[in-house]
Short mmCIF file of C-alpha atoms and ligand atoms in Angstrom, two decimals:
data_model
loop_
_atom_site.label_atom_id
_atom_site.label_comp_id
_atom_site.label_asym_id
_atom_site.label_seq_id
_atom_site.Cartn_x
_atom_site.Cartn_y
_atom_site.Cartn_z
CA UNK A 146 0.00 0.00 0.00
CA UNK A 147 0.99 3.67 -0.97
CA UNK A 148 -0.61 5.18 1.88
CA UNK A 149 0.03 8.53 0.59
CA UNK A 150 -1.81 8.07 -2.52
CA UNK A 151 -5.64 8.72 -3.09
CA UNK A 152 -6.77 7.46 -6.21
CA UNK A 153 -9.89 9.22 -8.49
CA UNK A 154 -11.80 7.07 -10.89
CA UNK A 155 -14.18 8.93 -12.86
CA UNK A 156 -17.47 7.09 -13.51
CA UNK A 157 -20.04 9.31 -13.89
CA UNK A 158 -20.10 10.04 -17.41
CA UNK A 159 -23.43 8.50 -20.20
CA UNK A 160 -21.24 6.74 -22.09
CA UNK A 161 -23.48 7.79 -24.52
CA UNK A 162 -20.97 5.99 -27.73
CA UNK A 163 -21.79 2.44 -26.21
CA UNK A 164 -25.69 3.61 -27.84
CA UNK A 165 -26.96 1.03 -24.97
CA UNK A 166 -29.67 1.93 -21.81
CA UNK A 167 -27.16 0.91 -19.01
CA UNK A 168 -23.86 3.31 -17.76
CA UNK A 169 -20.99 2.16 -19.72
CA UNK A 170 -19.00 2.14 -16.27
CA UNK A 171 -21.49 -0.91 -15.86
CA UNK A 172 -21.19 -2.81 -18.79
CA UNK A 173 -19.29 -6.15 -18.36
CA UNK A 174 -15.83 -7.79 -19.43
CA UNK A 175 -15.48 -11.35 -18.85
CA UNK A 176 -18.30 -11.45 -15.91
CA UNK A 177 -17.26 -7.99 -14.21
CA UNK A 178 -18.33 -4.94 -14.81
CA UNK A 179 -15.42 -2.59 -16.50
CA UNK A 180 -14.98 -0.62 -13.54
CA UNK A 181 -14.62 -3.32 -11.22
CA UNK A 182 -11.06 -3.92 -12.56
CA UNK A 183 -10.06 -0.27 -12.32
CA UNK A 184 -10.88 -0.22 -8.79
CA UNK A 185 -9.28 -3.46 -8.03
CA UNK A 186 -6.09 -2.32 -9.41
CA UNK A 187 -6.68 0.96 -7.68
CA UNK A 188 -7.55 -0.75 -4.65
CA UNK A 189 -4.17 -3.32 -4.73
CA UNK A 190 -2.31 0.36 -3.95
CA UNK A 191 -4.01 2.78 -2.11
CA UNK A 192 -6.98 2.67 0.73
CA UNK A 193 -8.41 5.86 -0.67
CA UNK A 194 -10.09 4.95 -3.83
CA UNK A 195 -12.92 7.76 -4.39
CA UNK A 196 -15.65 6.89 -7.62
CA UNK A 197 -17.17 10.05 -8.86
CA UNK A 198 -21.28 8.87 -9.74
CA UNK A 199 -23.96 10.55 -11.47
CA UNK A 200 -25.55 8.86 -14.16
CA UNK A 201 -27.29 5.93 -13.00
CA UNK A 202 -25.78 6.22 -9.94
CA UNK A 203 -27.45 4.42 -7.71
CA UNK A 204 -26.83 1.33 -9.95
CA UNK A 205 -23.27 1.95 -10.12
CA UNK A 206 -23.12 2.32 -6.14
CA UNK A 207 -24.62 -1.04 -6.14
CA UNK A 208 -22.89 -3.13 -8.54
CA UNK A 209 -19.39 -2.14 -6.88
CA UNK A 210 -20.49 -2.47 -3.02
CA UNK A 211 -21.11 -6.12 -4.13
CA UNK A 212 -17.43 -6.53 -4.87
CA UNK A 213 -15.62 -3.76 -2.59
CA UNK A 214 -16.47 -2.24 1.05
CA UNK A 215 -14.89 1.42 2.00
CA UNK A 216 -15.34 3.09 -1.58
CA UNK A 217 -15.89 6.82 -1.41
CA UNK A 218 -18.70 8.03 -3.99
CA UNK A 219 -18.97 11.28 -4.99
CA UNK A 220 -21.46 12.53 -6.52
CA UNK A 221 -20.97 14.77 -9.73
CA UNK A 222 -23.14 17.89 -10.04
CA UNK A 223 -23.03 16.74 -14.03
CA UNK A 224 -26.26 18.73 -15.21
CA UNK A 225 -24.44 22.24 -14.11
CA UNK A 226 -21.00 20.93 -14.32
CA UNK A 227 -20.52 18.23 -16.88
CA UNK A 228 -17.15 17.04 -18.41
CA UNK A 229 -13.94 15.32 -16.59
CA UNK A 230 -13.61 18.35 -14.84
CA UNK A 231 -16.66 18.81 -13.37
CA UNK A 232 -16.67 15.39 -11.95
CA UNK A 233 -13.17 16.64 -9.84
CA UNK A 234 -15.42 19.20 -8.47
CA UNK A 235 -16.21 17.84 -4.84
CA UNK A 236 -13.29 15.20 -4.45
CA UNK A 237 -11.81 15.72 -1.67
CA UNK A 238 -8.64 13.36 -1.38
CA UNK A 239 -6.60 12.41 1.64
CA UNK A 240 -3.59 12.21 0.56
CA UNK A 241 -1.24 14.62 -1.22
CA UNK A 242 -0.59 13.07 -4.37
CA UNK A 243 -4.00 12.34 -6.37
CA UNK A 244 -3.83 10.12 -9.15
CA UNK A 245 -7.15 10.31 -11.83
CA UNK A 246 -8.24 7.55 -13.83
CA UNK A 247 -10.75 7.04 -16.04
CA UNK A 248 -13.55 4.72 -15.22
CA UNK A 249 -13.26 2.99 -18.61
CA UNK A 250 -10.05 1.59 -18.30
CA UNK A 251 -10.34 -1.98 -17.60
CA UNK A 252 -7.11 -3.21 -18.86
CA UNK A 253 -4.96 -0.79 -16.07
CA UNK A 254 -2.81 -2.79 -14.20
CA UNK A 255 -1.04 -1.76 -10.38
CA UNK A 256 2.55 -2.10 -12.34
CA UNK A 257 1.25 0.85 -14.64
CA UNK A 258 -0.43 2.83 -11.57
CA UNK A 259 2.86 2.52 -9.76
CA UNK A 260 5.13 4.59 -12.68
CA UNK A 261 3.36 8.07 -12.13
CA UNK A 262 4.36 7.45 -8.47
CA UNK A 263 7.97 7.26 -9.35
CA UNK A 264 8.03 11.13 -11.27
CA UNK A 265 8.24 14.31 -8.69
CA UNK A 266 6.67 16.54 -11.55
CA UNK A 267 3.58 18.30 -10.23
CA UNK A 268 1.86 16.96 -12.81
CA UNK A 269 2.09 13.07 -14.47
CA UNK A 270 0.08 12.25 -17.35
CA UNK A 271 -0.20 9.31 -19.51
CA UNK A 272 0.53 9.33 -23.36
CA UNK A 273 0.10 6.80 -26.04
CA UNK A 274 1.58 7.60 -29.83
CA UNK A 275 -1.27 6.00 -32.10
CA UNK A 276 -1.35 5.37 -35.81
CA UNK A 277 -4.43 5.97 -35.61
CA UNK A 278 -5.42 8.65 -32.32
CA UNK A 279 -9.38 9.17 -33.57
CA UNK A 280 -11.08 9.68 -30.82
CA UNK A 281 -8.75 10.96 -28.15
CA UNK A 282 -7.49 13.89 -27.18
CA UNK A 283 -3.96 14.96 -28.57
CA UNK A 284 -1.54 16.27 -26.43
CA UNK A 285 0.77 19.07 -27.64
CA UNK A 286 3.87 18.60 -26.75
CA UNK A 287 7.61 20.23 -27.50
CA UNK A 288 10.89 19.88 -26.23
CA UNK A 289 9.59 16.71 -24.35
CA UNK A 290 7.35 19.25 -22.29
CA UNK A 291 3.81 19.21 -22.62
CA UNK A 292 1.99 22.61 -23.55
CA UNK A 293 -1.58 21.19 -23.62
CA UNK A 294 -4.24 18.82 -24.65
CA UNK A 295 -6.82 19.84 -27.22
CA UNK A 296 -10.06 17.26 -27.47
CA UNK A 297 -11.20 15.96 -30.89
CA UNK A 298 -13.69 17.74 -30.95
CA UNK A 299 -11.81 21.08 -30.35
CA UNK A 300 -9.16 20.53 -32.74
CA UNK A 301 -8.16 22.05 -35.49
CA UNK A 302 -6.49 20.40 -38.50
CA UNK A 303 -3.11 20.76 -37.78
CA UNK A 304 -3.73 19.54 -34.23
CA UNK A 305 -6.18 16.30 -35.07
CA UNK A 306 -2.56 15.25 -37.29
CA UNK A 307 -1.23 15.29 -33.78
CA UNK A 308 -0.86 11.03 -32.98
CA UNK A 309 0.50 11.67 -29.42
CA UNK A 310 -3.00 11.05 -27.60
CA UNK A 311 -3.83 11.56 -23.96
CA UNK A 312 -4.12 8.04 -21.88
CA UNK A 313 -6.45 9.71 -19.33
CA UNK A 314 -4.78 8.98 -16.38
CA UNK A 315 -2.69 12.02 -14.02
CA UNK A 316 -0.77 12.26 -11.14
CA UNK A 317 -1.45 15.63 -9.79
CA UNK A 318 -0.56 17.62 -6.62
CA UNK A 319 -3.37 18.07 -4.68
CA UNK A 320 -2.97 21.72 -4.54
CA UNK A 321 -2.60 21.58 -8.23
CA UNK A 322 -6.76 20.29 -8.75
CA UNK A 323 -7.05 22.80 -5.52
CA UNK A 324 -5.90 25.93 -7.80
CA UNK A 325 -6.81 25.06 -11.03
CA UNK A 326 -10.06 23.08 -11.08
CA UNK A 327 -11.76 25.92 -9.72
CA UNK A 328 -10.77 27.97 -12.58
CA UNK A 329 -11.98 26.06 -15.38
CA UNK A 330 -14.25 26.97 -18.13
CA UNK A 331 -17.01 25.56 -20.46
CA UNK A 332 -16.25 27.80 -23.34
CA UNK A 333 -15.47 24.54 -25.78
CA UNK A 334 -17.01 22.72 -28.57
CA UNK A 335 -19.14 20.06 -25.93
CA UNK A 336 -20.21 22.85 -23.62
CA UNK A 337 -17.92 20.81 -20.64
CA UNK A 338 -15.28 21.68 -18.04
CA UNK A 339 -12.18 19.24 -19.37
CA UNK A 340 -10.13 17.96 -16.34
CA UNK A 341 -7.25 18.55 -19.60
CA UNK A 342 -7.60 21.83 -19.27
CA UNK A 343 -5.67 22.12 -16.09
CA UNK A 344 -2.68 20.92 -18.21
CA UNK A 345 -2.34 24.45 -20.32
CA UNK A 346 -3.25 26.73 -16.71
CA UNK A 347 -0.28 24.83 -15.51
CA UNK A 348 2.24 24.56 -17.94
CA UNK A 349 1.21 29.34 -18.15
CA UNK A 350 2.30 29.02 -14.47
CA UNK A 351 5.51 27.22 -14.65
CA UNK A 352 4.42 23.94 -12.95
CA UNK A 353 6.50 20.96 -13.64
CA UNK A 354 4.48 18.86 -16.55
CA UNK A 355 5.94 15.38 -17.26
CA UNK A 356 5.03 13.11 -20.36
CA UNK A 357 5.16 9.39 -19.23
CA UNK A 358 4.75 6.63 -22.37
CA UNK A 359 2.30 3.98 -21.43
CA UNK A 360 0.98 1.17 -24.00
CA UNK A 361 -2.30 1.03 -25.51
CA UNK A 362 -2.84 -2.56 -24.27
CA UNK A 363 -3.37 -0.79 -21.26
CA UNK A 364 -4.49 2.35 -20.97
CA UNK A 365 -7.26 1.70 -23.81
CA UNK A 366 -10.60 3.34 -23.26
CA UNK A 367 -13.54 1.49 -23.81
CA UNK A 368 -16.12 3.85 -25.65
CA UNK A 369 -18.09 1.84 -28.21
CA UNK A 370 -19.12 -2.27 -27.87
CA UNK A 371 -16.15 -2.75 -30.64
CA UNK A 372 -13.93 -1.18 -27.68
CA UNK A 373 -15.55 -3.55 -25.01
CA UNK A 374 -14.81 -6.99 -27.22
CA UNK A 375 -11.50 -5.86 -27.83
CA UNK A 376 -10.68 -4.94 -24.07
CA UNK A 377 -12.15 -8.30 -23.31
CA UNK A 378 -10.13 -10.22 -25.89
CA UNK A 379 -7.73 -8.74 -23.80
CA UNK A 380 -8.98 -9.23 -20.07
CA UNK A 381 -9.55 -13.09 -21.29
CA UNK A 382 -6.06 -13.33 -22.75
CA UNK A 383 -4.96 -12.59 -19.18
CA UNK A 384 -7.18 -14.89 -17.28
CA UNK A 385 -6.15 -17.62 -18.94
CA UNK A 386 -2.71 -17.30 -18.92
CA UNK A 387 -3.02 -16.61 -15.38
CA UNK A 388 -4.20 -20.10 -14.89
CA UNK A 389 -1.79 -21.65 -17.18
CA UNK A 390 0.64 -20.74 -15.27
CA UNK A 391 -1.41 -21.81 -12.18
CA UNK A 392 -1.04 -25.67 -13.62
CA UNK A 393 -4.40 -25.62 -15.52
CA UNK A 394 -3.62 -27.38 -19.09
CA UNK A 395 -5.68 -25.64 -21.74
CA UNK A 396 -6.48 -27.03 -25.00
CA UNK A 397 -6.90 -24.55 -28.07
CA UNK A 398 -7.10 -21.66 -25.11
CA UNK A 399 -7.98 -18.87 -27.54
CA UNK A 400 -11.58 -20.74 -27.71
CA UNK A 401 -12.09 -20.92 -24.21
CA UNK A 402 -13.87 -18.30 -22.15
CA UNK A 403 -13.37 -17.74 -18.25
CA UNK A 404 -14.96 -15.19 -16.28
CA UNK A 405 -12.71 -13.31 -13.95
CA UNK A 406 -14.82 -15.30 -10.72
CA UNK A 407 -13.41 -18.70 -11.79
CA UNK A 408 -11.32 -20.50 -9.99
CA UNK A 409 -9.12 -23.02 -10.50
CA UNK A 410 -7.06 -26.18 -8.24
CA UNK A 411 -5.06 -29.02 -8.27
CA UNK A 412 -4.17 -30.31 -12.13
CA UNK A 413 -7.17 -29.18 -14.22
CA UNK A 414 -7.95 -30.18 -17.86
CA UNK A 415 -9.87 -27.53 -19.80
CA UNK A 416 -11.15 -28.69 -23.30
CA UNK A 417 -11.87 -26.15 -26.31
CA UNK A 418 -14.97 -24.38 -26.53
CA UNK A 419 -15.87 -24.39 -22.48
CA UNK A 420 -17.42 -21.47 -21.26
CA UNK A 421 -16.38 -21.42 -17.45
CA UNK A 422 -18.95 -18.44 -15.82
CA UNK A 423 -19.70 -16.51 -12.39
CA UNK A 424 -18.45 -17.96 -8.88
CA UNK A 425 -16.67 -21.34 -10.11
CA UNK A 426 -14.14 -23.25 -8.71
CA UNK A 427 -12.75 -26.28 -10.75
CA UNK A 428 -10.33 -28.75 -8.42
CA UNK A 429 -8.74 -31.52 -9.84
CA UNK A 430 -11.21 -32.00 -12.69
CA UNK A 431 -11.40 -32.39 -16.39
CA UNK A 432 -13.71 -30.50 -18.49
CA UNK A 433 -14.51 -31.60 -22.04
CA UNK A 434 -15.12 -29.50 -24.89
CA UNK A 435 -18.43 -27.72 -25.21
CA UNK A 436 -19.43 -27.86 -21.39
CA UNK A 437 -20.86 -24.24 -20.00
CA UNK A 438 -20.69 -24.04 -16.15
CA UNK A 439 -22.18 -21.26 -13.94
CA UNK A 440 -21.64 -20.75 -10.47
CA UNK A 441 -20.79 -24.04 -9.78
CA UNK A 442 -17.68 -26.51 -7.99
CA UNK A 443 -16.74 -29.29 -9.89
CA UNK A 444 -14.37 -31.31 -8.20
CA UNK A 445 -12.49 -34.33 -8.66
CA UNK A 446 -14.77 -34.67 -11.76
CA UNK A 447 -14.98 -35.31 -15.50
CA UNK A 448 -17.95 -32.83 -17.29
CA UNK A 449 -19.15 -32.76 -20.66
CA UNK A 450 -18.29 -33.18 -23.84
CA UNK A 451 -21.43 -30.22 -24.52
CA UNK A 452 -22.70 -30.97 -20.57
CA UNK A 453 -24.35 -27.56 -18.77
CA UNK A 454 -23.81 -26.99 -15.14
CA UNK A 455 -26.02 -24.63 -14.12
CA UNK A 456 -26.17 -22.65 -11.18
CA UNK A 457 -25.24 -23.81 -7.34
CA UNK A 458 -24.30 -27.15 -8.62
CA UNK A 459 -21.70 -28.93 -6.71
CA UNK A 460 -19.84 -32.09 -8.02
CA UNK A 461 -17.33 -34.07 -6.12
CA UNK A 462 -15.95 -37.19 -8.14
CA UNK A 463 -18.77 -37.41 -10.44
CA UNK A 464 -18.89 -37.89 -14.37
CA UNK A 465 -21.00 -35.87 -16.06
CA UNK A 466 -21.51 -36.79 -19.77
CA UNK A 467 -23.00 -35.79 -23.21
CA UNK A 468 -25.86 -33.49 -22.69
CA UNK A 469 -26.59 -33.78 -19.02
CA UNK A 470 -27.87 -30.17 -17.43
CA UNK A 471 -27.55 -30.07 -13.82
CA UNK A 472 -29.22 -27.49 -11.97
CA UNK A 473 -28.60 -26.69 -8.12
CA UNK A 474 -27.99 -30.06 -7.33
CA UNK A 475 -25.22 -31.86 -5.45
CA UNK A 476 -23.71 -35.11 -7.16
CA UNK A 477 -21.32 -36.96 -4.78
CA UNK A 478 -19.58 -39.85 -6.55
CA UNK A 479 -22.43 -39.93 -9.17
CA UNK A 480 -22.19 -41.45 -13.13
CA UNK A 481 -24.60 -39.33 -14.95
CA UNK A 482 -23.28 -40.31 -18.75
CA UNK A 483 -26.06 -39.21 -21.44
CA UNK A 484 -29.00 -36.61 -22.10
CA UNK A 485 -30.49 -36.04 -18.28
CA UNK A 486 -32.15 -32.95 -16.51
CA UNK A 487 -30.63 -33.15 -13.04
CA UNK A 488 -32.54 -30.11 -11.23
CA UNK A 489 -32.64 -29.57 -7.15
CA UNK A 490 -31.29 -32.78 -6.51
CA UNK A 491 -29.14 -34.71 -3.91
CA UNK A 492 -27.68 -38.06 -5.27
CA UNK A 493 -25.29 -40.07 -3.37
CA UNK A 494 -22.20 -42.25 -3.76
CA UNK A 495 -22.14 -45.18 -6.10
CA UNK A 496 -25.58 -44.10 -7.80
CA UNK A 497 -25.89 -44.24 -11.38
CA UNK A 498 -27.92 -41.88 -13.60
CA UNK A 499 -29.09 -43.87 -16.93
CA UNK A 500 -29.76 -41.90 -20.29
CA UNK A 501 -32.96 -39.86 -20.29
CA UNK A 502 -33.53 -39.19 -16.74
CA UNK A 503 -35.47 -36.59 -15.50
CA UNK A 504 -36.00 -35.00 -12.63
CA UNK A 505 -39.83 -33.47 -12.78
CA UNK A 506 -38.64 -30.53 -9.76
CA UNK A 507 -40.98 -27.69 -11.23
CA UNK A 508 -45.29 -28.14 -10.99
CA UNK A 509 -45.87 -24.62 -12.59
CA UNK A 510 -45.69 -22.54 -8.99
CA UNK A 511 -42.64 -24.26 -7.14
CA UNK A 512 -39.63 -26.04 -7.22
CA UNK A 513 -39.47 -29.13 -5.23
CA UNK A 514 -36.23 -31.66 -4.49
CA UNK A 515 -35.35 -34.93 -5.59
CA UNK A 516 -33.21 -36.96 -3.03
CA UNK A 517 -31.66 -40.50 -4.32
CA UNK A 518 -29.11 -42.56 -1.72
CA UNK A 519 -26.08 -44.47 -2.17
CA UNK A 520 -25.97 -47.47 -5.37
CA UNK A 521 -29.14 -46.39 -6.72
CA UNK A 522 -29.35 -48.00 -10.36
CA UNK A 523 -31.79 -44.83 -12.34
CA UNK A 524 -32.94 -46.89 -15.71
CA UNK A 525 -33.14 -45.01 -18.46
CA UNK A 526 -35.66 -42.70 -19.24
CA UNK A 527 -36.98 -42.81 -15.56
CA UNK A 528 -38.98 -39.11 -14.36
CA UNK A 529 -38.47 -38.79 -10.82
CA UNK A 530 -41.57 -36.53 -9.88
CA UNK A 531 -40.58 -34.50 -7.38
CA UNK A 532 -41.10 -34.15 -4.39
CA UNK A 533 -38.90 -37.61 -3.84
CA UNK A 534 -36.68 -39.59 -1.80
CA UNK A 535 -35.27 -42.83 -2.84
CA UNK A 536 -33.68 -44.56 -0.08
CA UNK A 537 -29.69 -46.40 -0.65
CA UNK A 538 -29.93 -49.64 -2.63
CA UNK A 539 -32.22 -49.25 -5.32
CA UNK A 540 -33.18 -50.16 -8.71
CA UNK A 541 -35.98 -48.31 -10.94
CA UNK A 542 -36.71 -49.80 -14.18
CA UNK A 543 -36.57 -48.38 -17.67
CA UNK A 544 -38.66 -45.74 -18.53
CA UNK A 545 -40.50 -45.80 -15.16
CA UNK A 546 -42.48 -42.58 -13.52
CA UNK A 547 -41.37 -42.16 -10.36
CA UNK A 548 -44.22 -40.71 -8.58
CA UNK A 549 -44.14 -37.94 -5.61
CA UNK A 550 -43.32 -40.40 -2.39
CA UNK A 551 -40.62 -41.96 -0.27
CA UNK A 552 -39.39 -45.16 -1.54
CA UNK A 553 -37.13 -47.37 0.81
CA UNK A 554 -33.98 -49.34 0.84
CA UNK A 555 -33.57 -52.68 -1.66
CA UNK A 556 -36.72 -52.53 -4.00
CA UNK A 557 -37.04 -52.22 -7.56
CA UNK A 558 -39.88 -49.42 -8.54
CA UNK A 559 -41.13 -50.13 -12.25
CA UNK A 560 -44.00 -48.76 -13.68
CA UNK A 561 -44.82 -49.84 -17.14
CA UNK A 562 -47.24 -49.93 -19.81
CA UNK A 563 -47.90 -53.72 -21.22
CA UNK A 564 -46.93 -54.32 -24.33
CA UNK A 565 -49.94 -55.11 -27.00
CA UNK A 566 -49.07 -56.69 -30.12
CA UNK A 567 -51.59 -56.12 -33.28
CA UNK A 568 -50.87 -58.68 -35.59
CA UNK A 569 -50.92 -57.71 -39.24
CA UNK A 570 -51.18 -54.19 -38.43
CA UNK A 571 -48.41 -52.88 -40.70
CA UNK A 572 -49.57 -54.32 -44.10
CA UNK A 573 -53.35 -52.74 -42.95
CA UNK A 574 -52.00 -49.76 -42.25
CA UNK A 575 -49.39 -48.83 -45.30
CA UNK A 576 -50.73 -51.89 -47.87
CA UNK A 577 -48.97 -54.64 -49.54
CA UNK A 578 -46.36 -52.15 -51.58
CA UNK A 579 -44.69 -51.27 -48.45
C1 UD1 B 191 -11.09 11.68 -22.12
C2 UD1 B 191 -10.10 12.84 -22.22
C3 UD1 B 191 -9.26 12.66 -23.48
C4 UD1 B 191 -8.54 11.34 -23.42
C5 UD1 B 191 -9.52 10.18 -23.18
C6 UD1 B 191 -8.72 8.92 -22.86
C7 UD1 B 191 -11.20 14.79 -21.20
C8 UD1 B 191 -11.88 16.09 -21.44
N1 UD1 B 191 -10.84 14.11 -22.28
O1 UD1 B 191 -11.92 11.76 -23.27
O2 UD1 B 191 -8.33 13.72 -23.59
O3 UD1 B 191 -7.84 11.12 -24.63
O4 UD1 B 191 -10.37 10.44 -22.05
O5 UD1 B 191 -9.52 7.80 -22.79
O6 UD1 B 191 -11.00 14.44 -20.06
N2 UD1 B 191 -16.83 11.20 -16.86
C9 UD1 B 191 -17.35 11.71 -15.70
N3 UD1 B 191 -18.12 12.83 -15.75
C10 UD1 B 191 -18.37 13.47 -16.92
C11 UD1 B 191 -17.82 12.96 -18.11
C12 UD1 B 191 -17.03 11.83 -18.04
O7 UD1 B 191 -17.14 11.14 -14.63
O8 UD1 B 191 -19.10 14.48 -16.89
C13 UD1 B 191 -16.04 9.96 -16.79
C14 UD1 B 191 -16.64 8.88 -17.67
O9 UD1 B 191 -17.54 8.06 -16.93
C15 UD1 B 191 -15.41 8.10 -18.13
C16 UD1 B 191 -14.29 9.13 -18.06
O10 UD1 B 191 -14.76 10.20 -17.29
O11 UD1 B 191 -15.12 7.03 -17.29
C17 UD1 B 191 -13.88 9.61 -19.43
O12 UD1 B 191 -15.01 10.15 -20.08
P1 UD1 B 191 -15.20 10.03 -21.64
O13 UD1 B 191 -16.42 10.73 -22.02
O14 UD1 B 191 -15.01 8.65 -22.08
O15 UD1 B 191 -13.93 10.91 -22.12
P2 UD1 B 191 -13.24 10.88 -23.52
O16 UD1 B 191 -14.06 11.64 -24.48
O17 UD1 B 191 -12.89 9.49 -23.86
CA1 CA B 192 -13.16 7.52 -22.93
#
């Protein structure tokens, strides 16, 4: 911890590129929403993280008091005071040295934040030379001393040639925002009050200004949903090499997708084409190509090929084959190998699920559970209506309807239709030709 760091992260702003209802602050990469990860990194550094709100910001407050506890909000006055500068308004830091980010800046990392620390210059900020700077804002810079940053939209010809962009992340004084945020103007082409602007008042004064290079990987805004696949492309890229180097063995990894909630332990086997999702924790398992799991532990266990664990379900040395869906359910030493609906279910050690099993757990209103013991042999296309407990030590025929009910220890529950044979049926029905 720097504790003489506070850290901004600006999140109040529409978003109004990402064309979408929700804040773009809120809008997710790999499970998270993009400012979660800037305030994790923030958070790995400093114990004064302060997230300017406005828009939507009650939903913003929420989503991030799920993940984080002693966040400062601020809230932006942004209908009288919009822009980046407006939203550094009422921030009141802690600490001396006041580093501003950007709220849409997932890919930051606390090796980046860490470099503005190292520079004495009253003021840090972050540049990126782009082939291509659309979009930005282009700082101005000579003799390797910045004179200003002109927006996009402000620019004129000459400057928009300018590929030296603004990162959008300072390190500033704290009497530097004291002096000069106070001071800024709306007389631009958006109507706003630019947190940039404080660069030029500066530089007039003879305040210390000093360029730092940063990569694009980065410090990459996310404005538009092209921006958001891109960043996570990137996030993704990270995750999994994380766990690679954690032990996991990933086949074709470019095709698989993990959430930044997964977990993983032990030696793990992830097959191409799984989509690993929420709060998961895979121990010691292998899972086959095609699977999807949600919220779910899987351990000791094989899953899938094209299997779907659905939320709260919780394996432990179970196989889970071909199209089997499991659904809040709890599978202790269980062989469920083909095209089953496990839902609210409890099935013990040495039990075997046959193909086409069904648990009936829904009537319409509620959910209701289906509990099997220890060695129970399921036939094939059995429906366990639930609400049911099977006792250890059973066998239920093929295709049988398990009805609502408690069924006890060494029986064999079969409920069957007869068989009726019509002879000469065929050649009635489709005639001799056939
Ligand atoms: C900003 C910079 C630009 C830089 C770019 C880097 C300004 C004026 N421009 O432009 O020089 O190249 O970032 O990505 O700062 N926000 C608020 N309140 C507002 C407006 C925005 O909190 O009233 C927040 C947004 O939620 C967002 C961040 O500030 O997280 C940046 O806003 P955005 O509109 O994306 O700024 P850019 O136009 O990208
Ligand atoms: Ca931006």
């Amino acid at each position: 911890m720097v504790n003489s760091l506070s850290i901004v992260i600006l999140a109040a702003g529409k978003g109004s590129r990402m064309k979408s209802p929700k804040a773009k602050v809120l809008h997710e990469i790999c499970g998270r929403e993009m400012l979660y990860y800037s305030i994790k990194a923030a958070r790995e550094i400093t114990d004064d993280v302060i997230v300017v709100v406005a828009h939507q910001k009650d939903a913003v407050i929420a989503a991030m008091e799920k993940h984080f506890t002693d966040l400062t909000f601020i809230t932006q006055d942004a209908d009288n005071f919009p822009g980046t500068g407006g939203a550094m308004m009422g921030v009141k830091p802690k600490y001396d040295n006041v580093l501003v980010l950007n709220g849409d800046m997932p890919l930051i990392e606390r090796s980046s934040i860490e470099k503005f620390l190292a520079n004495p210059a009253d003021i840090v900020m972050s540049v990126i030379p782009l082939d291509n700077p659309s979009g930005y804002g282009r700082v101005v810079i000579e003799n390797n001393s910045v004179l200003r940053i002109v927006e996009e939209k402000d620019a004129s010809a000459d400057e928009k040639a300018i590929n030296t962009v603004n990162a959008g992340v300072y390190a500033f004084k704290h009497h530097v925002l004291q002096t000069y945020i106070p001071r800024l103007s709306n007389a631009n082409a958006q109507g706003e009050y630019y947190l940039t602007d404080v660069i030029e008042m500066a530089r007039n004064d003879g305040l210390s200004i000093s360029p730092l290079y940063v990569e694009e990987v980065e410090f990459k805004g996310v404005n538009s949903k092209n921006d958001l696949a891109g960043a996570e492309m990137i996030m993704m890229d990270r995750i999994r090499r994380f766990w690679m180097d954690a032990g996991v063995i990933m086949q074709l990894p470019e095709t698989i997708y993990i959430e930044e909630g997964v977990k993983f332990e032990g030696e793990c086997i992830v097959e191409n084409g799984a989509r690993l999702c929420g709060n998961t924790l895979i121990a010691n398992s292998h899972i086959k190509a095609h699977s999807i799991i949600e919220d779910s532990t899987v351990r000791n266990s094989d899953v899938g090929p094209l299997a779907h664990l659905r939320p709260l379900s919780v394996l432990e040395g179970t196989h889970i084959g071909n199209f089997v869906e499991v659904k809040k359910s709890t599978l202790t030493g269980v062989k469920a190998g083909h095209l089953s609906y496990l839902g609210d279910a409890t099935i013990d050690t040495g039990s075997n699920i046959g193909a086409g099993t069904i648990t009936c757990n829904y009537d319409g209103v509620k959910k209701y559970q289906t509990i099997i013991g220890k060695n129970v042999f399921v036939g094939s296309d059995t429906q366990l209506v639930a609400p049911v407990e099977i006792a250890d030590n059973v066998m239920i025929a093929a295709g049988t309807t398990v009805t609502a009910g408690k069924y006890e220890s060494d029986i064999l529950i079969l409920s069957r239709t007869p068989i009726r044979k019509v002879a000469g049926f065929f050649t009635k029905f489709f005639g001799k030709g056939k």
